[in-house]
């Protein structure tokens, strides 16, 4: 349960509270069987002060104004982690026949402009693929930047971090992914957290079927290429033998399932589902199977064998061919082998969008550098967001770059990127940090001074503290920590403490932009307690 003072909201007017149940956090909200294997209906009565709007993930709600009491009822069985509550200075607007958006008053116009008419389009596309939307309403509430993840698929009421509003393509993908969860995850749920891919892999597959229907195959392939790049980046960091890269992860006693949330859950799970769809020959045949799967198992929880048995029974010709035992692509190997996906999708339909990215990256990383050719070969202002972030991610992977290259990159793109969304800007700033490019460091400071969300602060602080710029990071942190949620503040302190003793409490009113960085570092060195590893921090609770 996250309690926010008014200063941690956009409006700075009223306190705010929200819950985040995934994976096993709702046991601190109400007594429950906190496992996805158990589903039930629920009702709730919530009393709130006047002027505070309360919402829950429920199909029915009433408000008794004289008593200040809200009553909620979820008529369909859901697992405990999908019970959610939010309360604060929230107002709404209808954006479709069965959808409305809730946000703080200062954010509502932006939310309306981004989503009006769009959600119904996505819901209709999903229904054409996977059958009726069973939850009645599909509303969205935008939460303050303290929300610890990007989005959460609470039934009837998707939670989304407000920070994503400025990044249109990421907003589209994130909402469509949560729409897909209405079928995969919410209606049919993984019975154990060891098989989280049954929700996330299927939802990612469904999300991409929906985007293909609404935005075309090229856009879907571009977004998939971006995510698979990220998967392989995570693979390099973890190693191919890491057990968390299995689809069926062994959950050891005492391990929080949230710690198992990674790109393998999503993208390796997606690749397996995509492989199953290819076995059918036509994705529309696989859509028919998924409709039957949802109809058979809705409002229940399943294990992987339920999905795979249903698949083989639905396609008896594939069962006769023993596709589950095909050498090198055995279903059991998909589930239990470590490492990358056994097969990846053909993304050639996205070449019109991905080839310019690959060509530009080659121009900037081929020696000797022809900066004139590289600078004139592409206009990033005309690219899609996913093209630009794919390009910047590949530059990040190649960092540190030669000084002449980073200098020319800055001359060509830095001012252009300043006016782009935060998903693009943070990647350029990570490149700046990883290359110790001091002329653009002031932009890192400016970015962190204006960001309060985990997704746009943690990556930069981690990069700053990995290199030679820890004192610079300390300086920014002491100037901005009061605008951060205590949980995020603690996480950043632990990043800053890596290799040092823990940070002491410092009177931030005494720290100005003129405070020498070395003075701050001296204060750190005076602390005496042992440092806590960042891995010990549960970022979801």
Short mmCIF file of C-alpha atoms in Angstrom, two decimals:
data_model
loop_
_atom_site.label_atom_id
_atom_site.label_comp_id
_atom_site.label_asym_id
_atom_site.label_seq_id
_atom_site.Cartn_x
_atom_site.Cartn_y
_atom_site.Cartn_z
CA UNK A 1 0.00 0.00 0.00
CA UNK A 2 1.65 3.22 -1.17
CA UNK A 3 0.74 6.38 0.73
CA UNK A 4 1.79 9.62 -0.98
CA UNK A 5 1.97 13.09 0.50
CA UNK A 6 0.50 15.81 -1.77
CA UNK A 7 4.05 16.84 -2.80
CA UNK A 8 4.48 13.48 -4.54
CA UNK A 9 1.47 14.05 -6.84
CA UNK A 10 1.31 16.23 -9.93
CA UNK A 11 -1.27 18.59 -8.48
CA UNK A 12 0.46 18.94 -5.07
CA UNK A 13 -3.02 19.45 -3.61
CA UNK A 14 -4.25 16.25 -1.94
CA UNK A 15 -2.75 13.02 -0.58
CA UNK A 16 -2.90 9.92 -2.73
CA UNK A 17 -2.88 6.17 -2.07
CA UNK A 18 -2.70 3.14 -4.34
CA UNK A 19 -2.09 -0.58 -3.95
CA UNK A 20 0.11 -2.84 -6.06
CA UNK A 21 -0.73 -6.51 -5.53
CA UNK A 22 1.46 -8.29 -8.06
CA UNK A 23 2.93 -10.73 -7.25
CA UNK A 24 2.40 -11.49 -3.55
CA UNK A 25 1.89 -8.06 -1.97
CA UNK A 26 -1.85 -8.06 -1.29
CA UNK A 27 -1.35 -10.18 1.84
CA UNK A 28 -0.36 -6.82 3.40
CA UNK A 29 -3.63 -5.26 2.13
CA UNK A 30 -6.20 -7.82 3.32
CA UNK A 31 -6.21 -11.45 4.56
CA UNK A 32 -6.18 -13.70 1.51
CA UNK A 33 -4.92 -16.83 -0.19
CA UNK A 34 -2.18 -14.88 -1.94
CA UNK A 35 -1.62 -17.30 -4.80
CA UNK A 36 -2.80 -17.13 -8.43
CA UNK A 37 -4.14 -20.68 -8.06
CA UNK A 38 -7.08 -19.41 -5.96
CA UNK A 39 -9.79 -17.15 -7.40
CA UNK A 40 -12.84 -15.59 -5.80
CA UNK A 41 -15.29 -12.72 -6.12
CA UNK A 42 -14.97 -9.85 -3.64
CA UNK A 43 -16.83 -6.89 -2.22
CA UNK A 44 -15.38 -3.87 -0.43
CA UNK A 45 -16.60 -0.88 1.54
CA UNK A 46 -14.30 2.15 1.58
CA UNK A 47 -14.80 5.36 3.55
CA UNK A 48 -12.92 8.41 2.33
CA UNK A 49 -12.77 12.14 3.09
CA UNK A 50 -14.78 14.52 0.94
CA UNK A 51 -12.96 15.42 -2.26
CA UNK A 52 -11.11 12.10 -2.48
CA UNK A 53 -12.19 9.84 -5.33
CA UNK A 54 -11.87 6.10 -4.63
CA UNK A 55 -11.64 3.47 -7.38
CA UNK A 56 -11.21 -0.31 -7.29
CA UNK A 57 -10.77 -3.13 -9.79
CA UNK A 58 -14.45 -4.05 -9.62
CA UNK A 59 -17.36 -4.52 -12.01
CA UNK A 60 -19.85 -2.56 -9.85
CA UNK A 61 -19.56 0.50 -7.61
CA UNK A 62 -21.81 2.90 -5.73
CA UNK A 63 -21.16 6.05 -3.68
CA UNK A 64 -23.14 7.27 -0.70
CA UNK A 65 -22.15 10.94 -0.65
CA UNK A 66 -23.69 11.80 2.72
CA UNK A 67 -21.66 9.08 4.43
CA UNK A 68 -18.58 9.38 2.22
CA UNK A 69 -18.76 5.64 1.61
CA UNK A 70 -17.92 3.75 -1.59
CA UNK A 71 -19.08 0.19 -2.17
CA UNK A 72 -17.48 -2.10 -4.73
CA UNK A 73 -18.25 -5.57 -6.03
CA UNK A 74 -16.26 -7.79 -8.39
CA UNK A 75 -18.76 -10.32 -9.73
CA UNK A 76 -16.20 -12.56 -11.45
CA UNK A 77 -13.60 -14.67 -9.63
CA UNK A 78 -10.11 -13.14 -9.67
CA UNK A 79 -6.83 -14.04 -7.95
CA UNK A 80 -5.86 -11.93 -4.94
CA UNK A 81 -3.16 -9.99 -6.81
CA UNK A 82 -5.79 -8.40 -9.08
CA UNK A 83 -7.65 -6.68 -6.23
CA UNK A 84 -6.56 -3.05 -6.44
CA UNK A 85 -7.49 0.28 -4.89
CA UNK A 86 -6.56 3.87 -5.72
CA UNK A 87 -7.75 7.09 -4.06
CA UNK A 88 -6.84 10.72 -4.60
CA UNK A 89 -7.62 13.89 -6.51
CA UNK A 90 -8.96 12.09 -9.57
CA UNK A 91 -11.47 13.19 -12.19
CA UNK A 92 -12.65 11.35 -15.28
CA UNK A 93 -13.74 11.69 -18.89
CA UNK A 94 -15.35 9.13 -21.17
CA UNK A 95 -13.09 8.11 -24.06
CA UNK A 96 -15.32 5.41 -25.55
CA UNK A 97 -18.62 3.57 -25.09
CA UNK A 98 -17.21 1.36 -22.31
CA UNK A 99 -14.07 3.23 -21.31
CA UNK A 100 -13.15 6.28 -19.31
CA UNK A 101 -9.85 7.72 -18.22
CA UNK A 102 -9.13 8.90 -14.67
CA UNK A 103 -6.30 11.29 -13.83
CA UNK A 104 -5.36 14.25 -11.71
CA UNK A 105 -7.05 17.40 -13.10
CA UNK A 106 -3.83 18.81 -14.55
CA UNK A 107 -3.19 15.58 -16.51
CA UNK A 108 -6.69 14.76 -17.73
CA UNK A 109 -6.63 16.85 -20.96
CA UNK A 110 -3.42 15.13 -22.07
CA UNK A 111 -4.80 11.69 -21.26
CA UNK A 112 -7.98 12.43 -23.23
CA UNK A 113 -6.06 13.69 -26.26
CA UNK A 114 -3.84 10.59 -26.32
CA UNK A 115 -6.51 7.93 -25.82
CA UNK A 116 -9.91 9.22 -26.95
CA UNK A 117 -11.44 6.65 -29.30
CA UNK A 118 -8.32 4.49 -29.24
CA UNK A 119 -9.19 2.06 -26.45
CA UNK A 120 -12.45 0.99 -28.13
CA UNK A 121 -10.51 0.36 -31.33
CA UNK A 122 -8.07 -1.91 -29.46
CA UNK A 123 -10.83 -3.70 -27.53
CA UNK A 124 -12.75 -4.38 -30.74
CA UNK A 125 -9.63 -5.75 -32.44
CA UNK A 126 -8.97 -8.01 -29.44
CA UNK A 127 -12.58 -9.25 -29.43
CA UNK A 128 -12.38 -10.10 -33.12
CA UNK A 129 -9.35 -12.27 -32.33
CA UNK A 130 -10.14 -13.82 -28.94
CA UNK A 131 -13.85 -13.49 -28.26
CA UNK A 132 -15.99 -11.17 -26.11
CA UNK A 133 -14.48 -8.82 -23.54
CA UNK A 134 -15.99 -10.24 -20.35
CA UNK A 135 -15.23 -7.56 -17.76
CA UNK A 136 -17.81 -4.94 -18.75
CA UNK A 137 -15.86 -1.68 -18.51
CA UNK A 138 -12.25 -1.01 -19.46
CA UNK A 139 -11.18 2.11 -17.57
CA UNK A 140 -7.69 3.50 -17.10
CA UNK A 141 -6.29 5.48 -14.17
CA UNK A 142 -3.04 7.40 -14.47
CA UNK A 143 -0.96 7.29 -11.29
CA UNK A 144 1.75 9.62 -9.98
CA UNK A 145 5.38 8.90 -10.93
CA UNK A 146 5.89 6.94 -7.68
CA UNK A 147 3.99 4.01 -9.25
CA UNK A 148 6.75 1.35 -9.16
CA UNK A 149 6.07 -0.25 -12.57
CA UNK A 150 4.82 1.01 -15.94
CA UNK A 151 1.36 -0.56 -15.92
CA UNK A 152 -0.78 -3.14 -14.13
CA UNK A 153 -3.66 -5.08 -15.65
CA UNK A 154 -6.13 -4.76 -12.77
CA UNK A 155 -9.48 -5.92 -14.23
CA UNK A 156 -11.88 -3.13 -15.24
CA UNK A 157 -9.28 -0.54 -14.15
CA UNK A 158 -5.80 -0.59 -15.67
CA UNK A 159 -3.20 1.31 -13.63
CA UNK A 160 -0.62 3.22 -15.70
CA UNK A 161 2.21 5.51 -14.66
CA UNK A 162 1.58 9.09 -15.80
CA UNK A 163 5.20 9.48 -16.96
CA UNK A 164 4.47 7.36 -20.04
CA UNK A 165 1.95 9.89 -21.41
CA UNK A 166 4.63 11.82 -23.29
CA UNK A 167 5.87 8.73 -25.18
CA UNK A 168 3.04 7.97 -27.60
CA UNK A 169 4.25 4.66 -29.04
CA UNK A 170 5.18 3.27 -25.62
CA UNK A 171 1.76 4.35 -24.32
CA UNK A 172 0.05 2.52 -27.19
CA UNK A 173 2.02 -0.69 -26.60
CA UNK A 174 1.59 -0.58 -22.83
CA UNK A 175 -2.17 -0.09 -22.96
CA UNK A 176 -2.64 -2.75 -25.64
CA UNK A 177 -0.56 -5.17 -23.55
CA UNK A 178 -2.86 -4.57 -20.57
CA UNK A 179 -5.91 -4.96 -22.83
CA UNK A 180 -4.51 -8.35 -23.89
CA UNK A 181 -4.24 -9.35 -20.23
CA UNK A 182 -8.05 -9.14 -20.02
CA UNK A 183 -7.99 -12.50 -21.78
CA UNK A 184 -4.54 -13.85 -20.90
CA UNK A 185 -3.75 -13.42 -17.21
CA UNK A 186 -7.04 -12.10 -15.88
CA UNK A 187 -9.59 -14.48 -17.42
CA UNK A 188 -7.15 -17.41 -17.59
CA UNK A 189 -4.34 -17.19 -15.06
CA UNK A 190 -1.10 -19.03 -14.44
CA UNK A 191 -1.73 -21.27 -11.40
CA UNK A 192 1.82 -20.84 -10.14
CA UNK A 193 4.30 -17.97 -10.30
CA UNK A 194 6.84 -20.48 -11.64
CA UNK A 195 4.94 -20.31 -14.96
CA UNK A 196 4.39 -16.58 -15.23
CA UNK A 197 5.02 -16.83 -18.97
CA UNK A 198 1.53 -18.32 -19.35
CA UNK A 199 0.19 -14.84 -18.66
CA UNK A 200 2.99 -12.62 -19.93
CA UNK A 201 4.07 -14.61 -22.99
CA UNK A 202 0.50 -15.10 -24.21
CA UNK A 203 -0.40 -11.46 -23.47
CA UNK A 204 2.66 -10.30 -25.42
CA UNK A 205 1.67 -12.52 -28.35
CA UNK A 206 -1.92 -11.22 -28.22
CA UNK A 207 -0.67 -7.63 -27.93
CA UNK A 208 1.31 -8.08 -31.16
CA UNK A 209 -1.62 -9.65 -32.95
CA UNK A 210 -3.70 -6.62 -31.94
CA UNK A 211 -1.03 -4.13 -33.08
CA UNK A 212 -0.69 -6.00 -36.37
CA UNK A 213 -4.44 -5.68 -36.93
CA UNK A 214 -4.53 -1.98 -35.99
CA UNK A 215 -1.11 -0.60 -37.02
CA UNK A 216 0.28 -3.12 -39.49
CA UNK A 217 2.96 -5.81 -39.47
CA UNK A 218 5.90 -3.42 -39.97
CA UNK A 219 5.22 -1.53 -36.73
CA UNK A 220 4.76 -4.80 -34.82
CA UNK A 221 8.04 -6.19 -36.17
CA UNK A 222 9.86 -2.98 -35.20
CA UNK A 223 8.59 -3.13 -31.63
CA UNK A 224 9.43 -6.85 -31.47
CA UNK A 225 12.97 -6.23 -32.74
CA UNK A 226 13.44 -3.58 -30.05
CA UNK A 227 12.27 -5.97 -27.31
CA UNK A 228 14.29 -8.95 -28.58
CA UNK A 229 17.38 -6.74 -28.63
CA UNK A 230 16.68 -6.03 -24.96
CA UNK A 231 16.25 -9.76 -24.28
CA UNK A 232 19.67 -10.56 -25.73
CA UNK A 233 21.16 -7.67 -23.75
CA UNK A 234 19.75 -9.20 -20.56
CA UNK A 235 21.08 -12.60 -21.63
CA UNK A 236 24.62 -11.21 -21.90
CA UNK A 237 24.34 -9.71 -18.42
CA UNK A 238 22.94 -12.85 -16.77
CA UNK A 239 24.72 -15.56 -18.77
CA UNK A 240 23.11 -18.27 -20.89
CA UNK A 241 23.14 -20.82 -18.07
CA UNK A 242 21.24 -18.63 -15.62
CA UNK A 243 18.20 -20.55 -14.31
CA UNK A 244 15.99 -17.42 -14.44
CA UNK A 245 16.12 -17.72 -18.24
CA UNK A 246 13.92 -20.83 -18.07
CA UNK A 247 10.22 -20.48 -18.80
CA UNK A 248 9.49 -22.87 -15.94
CA UNK A 249 11.52 -21.26 -13.20
CA UNK A 250 12.06 -23.07 -9.92
CA UNK A 251 10.80 -20.82 -7.12
CA UNK A 252 12.99 -21.43 -4.08
CA UNK A 253 11.46 -20.99 -0.60
CA UNK A 254 11.68 -17.40 0.59
CA UNK A 255 12.13 -15.91 -2.89
CA UNK A 256 9.66 -13.20 -3.85
CA UNK A 257 8.11 -14.16 -7.22
CA UNK A 258 8.44 -10.52 -8.30
CA UNK A 259 12.19 -11.11 -8.44
CA UNK A 260 11.58 -13.57 -11.28
CA UNK A 261 9.92 -10.95 -13.49
CA UNK A 262 12.29 -10.48 -16.41
CA UNK A 263 12.33 -10.26 -20.18
CA UNK A 264 12.44 -14.04 -20.52
CA UNK A 265 8.96 -14.20 -18.97
CA UNK A 266 7.72 -11.89 -21.72
CA UNK A 267 9.91 -12.38 -24.77
CA UNK A 268 11.05 -15.98 -24.49
CA UNK A 269 7.45 -16.80 -23.57
CA UNK A 270 6.30 -14.84 -26.64
CA UNK A 271 8.75 -16.71 -28.89
CA UNK A 272 7.38 -20.07 -27.70
CA UNK A 273 3.79 -18.96 -28.30
CA UNK A 274 4.79 -17.58 -31.71
CA UNK A 275 6.44 -20.93 -32.51
CA UNK A 276 3.20 -22.74 -31.63
CA UNK A 277 1.29 -20.37 -33.94
CA UNK A 278 3.72 -21.15 -36.78
CA UNK A 279 3.12 -24.86 -36.37
CA UNK A 280 -0.51 -24.14 -37.35
CA UNK A 281 0.54 -22.61 -40.64
CA UNK A 282 -1.85 -19.65 -40.38
CA UNK A 283 -2.01 -17.34 -37.33
CA UNK A 284 -5.79 -17.16 -37.74
CA UNK A 285 -6.00 -20.90 -36.99
CA UNK A 286 -4.03 -20.24 -33.81
CA UNK A 287 -6.41 -17.36 -32.97
CA UNK A 288 -9.26 -19.89 -33.18
CA UNK A 289 -7.44 -22.18 -30.78
CA UNK A 290 -6.85 -19.34 -28.30
CA UNK A 291 -10.55 -18.43 -28.42
CA UNK A 292 -11.41 -22.03 -27.53
CA UNK A 293 -8.71 -22.05 -24.81
CA UNK A 294 -10.16 -18.91 -23.22
CA UNK A 295 -13.70 -20.28 -23.38
CA UNK A 296 -12.65 -23.56 -21.76
CA UNK A 297 -10.54 -22.12 -18.94
CA UNK A 298 -11.92 -18.63 -18.24
CA UNK A 299 -12.13 -17.73 -14.54
CA UNK A 300 -9.76 -20.60 -13.71
CA UNK A 301 -6.00 -21.02 -13.27
CA UNK A 302 -3.91 -23.32 -15.45
CA UNK A 303 -0.47 -24.87 -15.77
CA UNK A 304 1.57 -25.15 -18.96
CA UNK A 305 0.46 -28.72 -19.58
CA UNK A 306 -3.17 -27.52 -19.78
CA UNK A 307 -2.25 -25.13 -22.58
CA UNK A 308 -0.11 -27.63 -24.47
CA UNK A 309 -2.58 -30.52 -24.14
CA UNK A 310 -5.38 -28.25 -25.36
CA UNK A 311 -3.21 -27.16 -28.29
CA UNK A 312 -2.48 -30.72 -29.40
CA UNK A 313 -6.11 -31.78 -28.95
CA UNK A 314 -7.29 -28.80 -31.00
CA UNK A 315 -4.85 -29.69 -33.80
CA UNK A 316 -4.89 -33.54 -33.93
CA UNK A 317 -2.85 -33.52 -37.15
CA UNK A 318 -0.01 -31.81 -35.25
CA UNK A 319 -0.35 -34.35 -32.47
CA UNK A 320 -0.02 -37.15 -35.03
CA UNK A 321 3.17 -35.49 -36.34
CA UNK A 322 4.57 -35.49 -32.76
CA UNK A 323 5.45 -31.80 -33.02
CA UNK A 324 5.95 -31.73 -29.25
CA UNK A 325 9.02 -33.95 -29.72
CA UNK A 326 10.60 -32.30 -32.79
CA UNK A 327 14.37 -32.56 -32.38
CA UNK A 328 15.83 -29.39 -30.91
CA UNK A 329 12.42 -27.79 -30.50
CA UNK A 330 10.81 -30.13 -28.00
CA UNK A 331 8.11 -28.49 -25.88
CA UNK A 332 9.87 -29.73 -22.74
CA UNK A 333 13.10 -28.06 -23.90
CA UNK A 334 11.29 -24.80 -24.56
CA UNK A 335 10.05 -24.87 -20.98
CA UNK A 336 13.13 -26.06 -19.13
CA UNK A 337 16.23 -25.14 -21.11
CA UNK A 338 18.21 -22.09 -20.06
CA UNK A 339 19.41 -19.56 -22.60
CA UNK A 340 17.81 -17.72 -25.53
CA UNK A 341 14.61 -18.78 -27.30
CA UNK A 342 14.99 -21.94 -29.37
CA UNK A 343 13.50 -20.07 -32.34
CA UNK A 344 12.71 -16.42 -33.01
CA UNK A 345 10.07 -14.86 -35.28
CA UNK A 346 10.70 -13.75 -38.84
CA UNK A 347 10.72 -9.95 -38.62
CA UNK A 348 11.38 -9.26 -42.31
CA UNK A 349 8.02 -7.49 -42.64
CA UNK A 350 9.51 -4.74 -40.50
CA UNK A 351 12.56 -4.19 -42.72
CA UNK A 352 11.27 -0.84 -44.03
CA UNK A 353 11.58 0.45 -40.46
CA UNK A 354 14.50 -1.58 -39.09
CA UNK A 355 16.89 -1.41 -42.07
CA UNK A 356 17.40 2.40 -41.79
CA UNK A 357 18.30 1.87 -38.12
CA UNK A 358 20.84 -0.85 -38.96
CA UNK A 359 22.35 1.26 -41.75
CA UNK A 360 22.73 4.34 -39.56
CA UNK A 361 24.28 2.32 -36.74
CA UNK A 362 26.84 0.84 -39.17
CA UNK A 363 27.77 4.30 -40.47
CA UNK A 364 28.46 5.56 -36.95
CA UNK A 365 30.43 2.51 -35.83
CA UNK A 366 32.50 1.73 -38.94
CA UNK A 367 36.11 2.91 -38.86
CA UNK A 368 37.23 5.31 -40.10
CA UNK A 369 34.17 7.41 -39.27
CA UNK A 370 32.63 9.28 -42.20
CA UNK A 371 30.71 11.76 -40.05
CA UNK A 372 29.31 13.68 -43.02
CA UNK A 373 27.76 10.55 -44.51
CA UNK A 374 26.44 9.42 -41.14
CA UNK A 375 24.94 12.81 -40.32
CA UNK A 376 23.17 13.14 -43.67
CA UNK A 377 21.86 9.58 -43.95
CA UNK A 378 18.82 9.87 -41.66
CA UNK A 379 16.57 12.51 -40.11
CA UNK A 380 15.69 11.28 -36.63
CA UNK A 381 12.89 13.83 -36.33
CA UNK A 382 10.99 11.81 -38.96
CA UNK A 383 11.63 8.43 -37.37
CA UNK A 384 9.23 6.51 -35.18
CA UNK A 385 10.08 6.43 -31.48
CA UNK A 386 10.89 2.70 -31.61
CA UNK A 387 13.35 3.32 -34.47
CA UNK A 388 15.18 5.98 -32.48
CA UNK A 389 15.32 3.96 -29.25
CA UNK A 390 16.52 0.89 -31.18
CA UNK A 391 19.34 2.99 -32.68
CA UNK A 392 20.27 4.52 -29.32
CA UNK A 393 20.13 1.14 -27.56
CA UNK A 394 22.63 -0.25 -30.06
CA UNK A 395 24.92 2.72 -29.48
CA UNK A 396 24.55 2.06 -25.75
CA UNK A 397 25.57 -1.57 -26.28
CA UNK A 398 28.68 -0.35 -28.11
CA UNK A 399 29.68 2.18 -25.47
CA UNK A 400 32.18 3.47 -24.61
CA UNK A 401 32.59 4.80 -28.14
CA UNK A 402 35.66 6.62 -29.50
CA UNK A 403 35.66 10.24 -28.31
CA UNK A 404 35.48 11.55 -31.89
CA UNK A 405 32.32 9.50 -32.48
CA UNK A 406 30.49 10.64 -29.35
CA UNK A 407 31.47 14.25 -30.08
CA UNK A 408 30.04 14.06 -33.60
CA UNK A 409 26.93 12.22 -32.38
CA UNK A 410 26.30 15.05 -29.94
CA UNK A 411 26.80 17.69 -32.62
CA UNK A 412 24.36 15.91 -34.94
CA UNK A 413 21.62 14.77 -32.58
CA UNK A 414 21.82 16.22 -29.08
CA UNK A 415 19.68 19.31 -29.75
CA UNK A 416 17.15 17.25 -31.76
CA UNK A 417 16.81 14.69 -28.97
CA UNK A 418 16.21 17.43 -26.38
CA UNK A 419 12.72 17.97 -27.80
CA UNK A 420 11.81 14.27 -27.96
CA UNK A 421 10.08 12.11 -25.36
CA UNK A 422 11.63 10.76 -22.18
CA UNK A 423 12.12 7.22 -23.54
CA UNK A 424 14.43 8.70 -26.17
CA UNK A 425 16.10 11.30 -23.95
CA UNK A 426 17.06 8.86 -21.19
CA UNK A 427 18.85 6.64 -23.70
CA UNK A 428 20.87 9.53 -25.11
CA UNK A 429 21.75 10.61 -21.58
CA UNK A 430 22.88 7.08 -20.73
CA UNK A 431 25.18 7.26 -23.77
CA UNK A 432 26.50 10.59 -22.47
CA UNK A 433 27.22 9.05 -19.06
CA UNK A 434 28.75 5.81 -20.29
CA UNK A 435 31.09 7.82 -22.53
CA UNK A 436 31.97 10.46 -19.87
CA UNK A 437 30.94 13.13 -22.34
CA UNK A 438 31.15 16.16 -20.07
CA UNK A 439 29.73 18.83 -22.46
CA UNK A 440 26.26 17.20 -22.19
CA UNK A 441 26.35 16.35 -18.48
CA UNK A 442 24.25 19.39 -17.61
CA UNK A 443 21.40 17.70 -19.51
CA UNK A 444 21.68 14.67 -17.22
CA UNK A 445 21.32 16.97 -14.22
CA UNK A 446 18.34 18.76 -15.75
CA UNK A 447 16.63 15.46 -16.59
CA UNK A 448 17.06 14.02 -13.08
CA UNK A 449 15.90 17.27 -11.49
CA UNK A 450 12.59 16.85 -13.31
CA UNK A 451 12.00 13.11 -12.98
CA UNK A 452 10.40 11.34 -10.03
CA UNK A 453 9.73 7.89 -11.50
CA UNK A 454 11.79 4.75 -11.04
CA UNK A 455 11.88 4.03 -14.78
CA UNK A 456 13.61 7.33 -15.60
CA UNK A 457 15.94 7.65 -12.59
CA UNK A 458 17.34 4.23 -11.69
CA UNK A 459 19.06 3.53 -15.07
CA UNK A 460 20.88 6.85 -14.99
CA UNK A 461 21.96 6.55 -11.37
CA UNK A 462 23.23 3.02 -12.03
CA UNK A 463 25.29 4.23 -15.00
CA UNK A 464 26.58 7.27 -13.11
CA UNK A 465 27.75 5.08 -10.23
CA UNK A 466 29.33 2.43 -12.45
CA UNK A 467 31.70 4.95 -14.01
CA UNK A 468 33.63 7.96 -12.76
CA UNK A 469 30.67 10.22 -12.06
CA UNK A 470 29.49 9.02 -8.64
CA UNK A 471 30.22 12.38 -6.97
CA UNK A 472 28.11 14.08 -9.66
CA UNK A 473 25.29 11.59 -8.93
CA UNK A 474 25.55 12.27 -5.19
CA UNK A 475 25.27 15.98 -5.77
CA UNK A 476 22.10 15.61 -7.86
CA UNK A 477 20.56 13.14 -5.43
CA UNK A 478 20.99 15.39 -2.41
CA UNK A 479 19.35 18.24 -4.28
CA UNK A 480 16.37 16.20 -5.51
CA UNK A 481 15.74 13.48 -2.90
CA UNK A 482 12.86 15.30 -1.22
CA UNK A 483 10.79 15.06 -4.41
CA UNK A 484 11.25 11.26 -4.57
CA UNK A 485 9.08 8.61 -2.95
CA UNK A 486 10.82 7.09 0.11
CA UNK A 487 11.04 3.67 -1.57
CA UNK A 488 12.76 5.13 -4.63
CA UNK A 489 14.97 7.28 -2.42
CA UNK A 490 16.08 4.17 -0.54
CA UNK A 491 16.86 2.31 -3.77
CA UNK A 492 18.97 5.18 -5.12
CA UNK A 493 20.80 5.45 -1.79
CA UNK A 494 21.72 1.80 -2.09
CA UNK A 495 22.96 2.30 -5.66
CA UNK A 496 25.09 5.20 -4.43
CA UNK A 497 26.33 3.04 -1.54
CA UNK A 498 27.70 0.28 -3.79
CA UNK A 499 31.34 -0.02 -2.82
CA UNK A 500 30.90 2.62 -0.13
CA UNK A 501 29.44 2.70 3.35
CA UNK A 502 25.72 3.61 3.49
CA UNK A 503 24.77 7.21 2.92
CA UNK A 504 24.18 9.23 6.07
CA UNK A 505 21.19 11.45 6.54
CA UNK A 506 22.23 14.87 5.28
CA UNK A 507 20.52 18.21 5.73
CA UNK A 508 19.60 18.80 2.11
CA UNK A 509 18.71 22.44 2.78
CA UNK A 510 22.44 23.02 3.22
CA UNK A 511 23.30 21.55 -0.17
CA UNK A 512 23.23 23.97 -3.07
CA UNK A 513 24.30 23.74 -6.67
CA UNK A 514 27.59 25.27 -5.56
CA UNK A 515 28.33 22.55 -2.99
CA UNK A 516 31.60 20.89 -4.02
CA UNK A 517 31.05 17.28 -4.98
CA UNK A 518 34.04 16.22 -2.91
CA UNK A 519 32.40 17.56 0.26
CA UNK A 520 29.43 15.28 -0.39
CA UNK A 521 31.73 12.33 -0.94
CA UNK A 522 33.52 13.11 2.33
CA UNK A 523 30.18 12.97 4.15
CA UNK A 524 29.55 9.54 2.66
CA UNK A 525 32.90 8.23 3.79
CA UNK A 526 32.07 9.14 7.39
CA UNK A 527 29.25 6.54 7.61
CA UNK A 528 29.96 3.32 9.43
CA UNK A 529 27.32 0.67 8.68
CA UNK A 530 27.63 -2.05 6.02
CA UNK A 531 26.13 -1.50 2.56
CA UNK A 532 23.01 -3.36 1.39
CA UNK A 533 23.10 -4.95 -2.04
CA UNK A 534 20.62 -3.53 -4.54
CA UNK A 535 19.59 -7.11 -5.31
CA UNK A 536 18.10 -7.32 -1.82
CA UNK A 537 15.63 -4.54 -2.59
CA UNK A 538 12.16 -5.65 -3.64
CA UNK A 539 11.21 -2.99 -6.15
CA UNK A 540 7.59 -4.13 -6.31
CA UNK A 541 6.71 -3.88 -2.64
#
